[in-house]
């Protein structure tokens, strides 16, 4: 009851903070060679994003989504510096200005994810507020 989880998405993991719409439109899973956590087969899906219907994750994985983490009190921070790479991808693919692409990409951010100026800064701030850093490679 006295603990909560804070996830800090940085660098190469930044696309995990974006909804399936981003993954579908910009072919992220193919580029990263993402595999479904249940089947270990190639997938086009964000592996930590909630799914419904035929695409729903099996029961043993259903609780391990970014949305479920936030619904149960977890906090998800994301590096705005890394996010610029996503914005750049949208700008190039859709022929948009960086300002337009930023607006479009922010609309695809999973609701509840909090952009921070830098992933390093958010880690330091979290630690200053009592969090303990656990590096997951």
Short mmCIF file of C-alpha atoms in Angstrom, two decimals:
data_model
loop_
_atom_site.label_atom_id
_atom_site.label_comp_id
_atom_site.label_asym_id
_atom_site.label_seq_id
_atom_site.Cartn_x
_atom_site.Cartn_y
_atom_site.Cartn_z
CA UNK A 1 0.00 0.00 0.00
CA UNK A 2 2.98 2.32 0.53
CA UNK A 3 4.63 1.59 -2.81
CA UNK A 4 3.91 2.53 -6.38
CA UNK A 5 5.73 1.91 -9.61
CA UNK A 6 7.30 4.61 -11.75
CA UNK A 7 8.40 3.59 -15.24
CA UNK A 8 10.72 5.91 -17.13
CA UNK A 9 10.65 5.23 -20.87
CA UNK A 10 13.77 6.53 -22.57
CA UNK A 11 15.85 6.39 -25.72
CA UNK A 12 15.13 3.37 -27.95
CA UNK A 13 12.05 2.38 -25.93
CA UNK A 14 10.13 5.61 -26.57
CA UNK A 15 7.75 4.05 -29.14
CA UNK A 16 6.39 1.88 -26.30
CA UNK A 17 4.75 5.07 -24.97
CA UNK A 18 2.78 5.48 -28.20
CA UNK A 19 -0.58 3.92 -29.04
CA UNK A 20 -1.14 1.21 -31.61
CA UNK A 21 -2.11 3.84 -34.19
CA UNK A 22 1.52 5.01 -34.29
CA UNK A 23 2.80 1.44 -34.56
CA UNK A 24 0.43 0.64 -37.43
CA UNK A 25 1.04 3.83 -39.39
CA UNK A 26 4.84 3.90 -39.13
CA UNK A 27 5.60 0.15 -39.16
CA UNK A 28 7.54 0.21 -35.88
CA UNK A 29 7.20 -3.49 -35.05
CA UNK A 30 8.72 -4.62 -38.34
CA UNK A 31 11.64 -2.21 -37.97
CA UNK A 32 12.33 -3.37 -34.40
CA UNK A 33 11.53 -7.04 -35.16
CA UNK A 34 9.04 -7.13 -32.26
CA UNK A 35 7.70 -10.50 -31.15
CA UNK A 36 4.39 -11.16 -29.43
CA UNK A 37 5.02 -11.88 -25.73
CA UNK A 38 2.67 -14.89 -25.77
CA UNK A 39 3.52 -16.59 -29.07
CA UNK A 40 7.09 -15.36 -29.60
CA UNK A 41 6.12 -14.85 -33.24
CA UNK A 42 6.64 -11.58 -35.14
CA UNK A 43 3.85 -9.10 -34.44
CA UNK A 44 2.77 -5.65 -35.57
CA UNK A 45 1.51 -4.77 -32.10
CA UNK A 46 2.97 -2.64 -29.34
CA UNK A 47 3.80 -5.49 -26.92
CA UNK A 48 2.89 -3.53 -23.77
CA UNK A 49 -0.27 -1.85 -25.05
CA UNK A 50 -3.73 -3.11 -24.07
CA UNK A 51 -5.60 -5.00 -26.80
CA UNK A 52 -9.18 -6.07 -27.28
CA UNK A 53 -11.13 -8.52 -29.38
CA UNK A 54 -9.19 -10.99 -31.52
CA UNK A 55 -5.95 -9.14 -30.75
CA UNK A 56 -6.40 -9.38 -26.96
CA UNK A 57 -3.43 -10.62 -24.99
CA UNK A 58 -3.82 -14.03 -23.33
CA UNK A 59 -4.95 -13.88 -19.70
CA UNK A 60 -1.45 -14.45 -18.32
CA UNK A 61 -0.23 -11.28 -20.08
CA UNK A 62 -3.34 -9.10 -19.85
CA UNK A 63 -2.23 -7.35 -16.66
CA UNK A 64 1.19 -6.46 -18.06
CA UNK A 65 0.17 -3.45 -20.13
CA UNK A 66 1.11 0.19 -19.80
CA UNK A 67 -2.57 1.09 -19.38
CA UNK A 68 -3.06 -1.45 -16.57
CA UNK A 69 0.04 -0.15 -14.81
CA UNK A 70 -1.39 3.37 -14.79
CA UNK A 71 -4.89 2.18 -13.82
CA UNK A 72 -3.41 0.50 -10.74
CA UNK A 73 -1.54 3.62 -9.61
CA UNK A 74 1.70 3.32 -11.55
CA UNK A 75 3.26 6.39 -13.14
CA UNK A 76 4.74 6.34 -16.64
CA UNK A 77 7.22 9.01 -17.61
CA UNK A 78 8.69 9.39 -21.09
CA UNK A 79 11.74 11.26 -22.36
CA UNK A 80 10.78 14.24 -24.52
CA UNK A 81 14.23 14.22 -26.15
CA UNK A 82 13.67 10.67 -27.38
CA UNK A 83 10.08 11.58 -28.29
CA UNK A 84 11.50 14.03 -30.84
CA UNK A 85 12.71 11.00 -32.85
CA UNK A 86 9.07 9.87 -33.10
CA UNK A 87 8.01 13.38 -34.12
CA UNK A 88 10.74 13.44 -36.76
CA UNK A 89 9.50 10.11 -38.16
CA UNK A 90 5.95 11.49 -38.42
CA UNK A 91 7.16 14.73 -40.03
CA UNK A 92 9.13 12.87 -42.71
CA UNK A 93 6.53 10.18 -43.39
CA UNK A 94 3.58 12.57 -43.56
CA UNK A 95 5.32 15.62 -45.05
CA UNK A 96 4.48 17.79 -42.03
CA UNK A 97 6.28 20.64 -40.32
CA UNK A 98 7.86 19.71 -37.00
CA UNK A 99 5.17 21.70 -35.19
CA UNK A 100 2.36 19.83 -36.99
CA UNK A 101 4.13 16.50 -36.51
CA UNK A 102 4.62 17.21 -32.80
CA UNK A 103 0.90 17.86 -32.39
CA UNK A 104 0.02 14.69 -34.32
CA UNK A 105 2.51 12.52 -32.40
CA UNK A 106 1.36 13.85 -29.01
CA UNK A 107 -2.18 12.82 -29.97
CA UNK A 108 -0.87 9.24 -30.34
CA UNK A 109 0.81 9.22 -26.92
CA UNK A 110 -0.90 6.68 -24.66
CA UNK A 111 -3.20 8.71 -22.38
CA UNK A 112 -1.63 9.18 -18.96
CA UNK A 113 2.01 8.98 -20.09
CA UNK A 114 3.79 12.10 -18.85
CA UNK A 115 6.48 13.60 -21.09
CA UNK A 116 9.50 14.89 -19.20
CA UNK A 117 12.22 17.19 -20.61
CA UNK A 118 14.72 14.34 -20.43
CA UNK A 119 14.67 10.74 -19.24
CA UNK A 120 17.73 11.44 -17.10
CA UNK A 121 16.02 14.42 -15.43
CA UNK A 122 12.89 12.40 -14.73
CA UNK A 123 14.97 9.61 -13.16
CA UNK A 124 16.75 12.11 -10.91
CA UNK A 125 13.47 13.81 -9.96
CA UNK A 126 11.86 10.47 -9.15
CA UNK A 127 14.82 9.55 -6.95
CA UNK A 128 14.63 12.91 -5.18
CA UNK A 129 11.02 12.03 -4.38
CA UNK A 130 11.85 8.69 -2.79
CA UNK A 131 12.00 6.32 -5.75
CA UNK A 132 14.75 3.75 -6.06
CA UNK A 133 16.37 3.16 -9.44
CA UNK A 134 16.18 -0.36 -10.85
CA UNK A 135 17.86 -0.70 -14.22
CA UNK A 136 16.22 -3.18 -16.58
CA UNK A 137 18.35 -3.98 -19.62
#
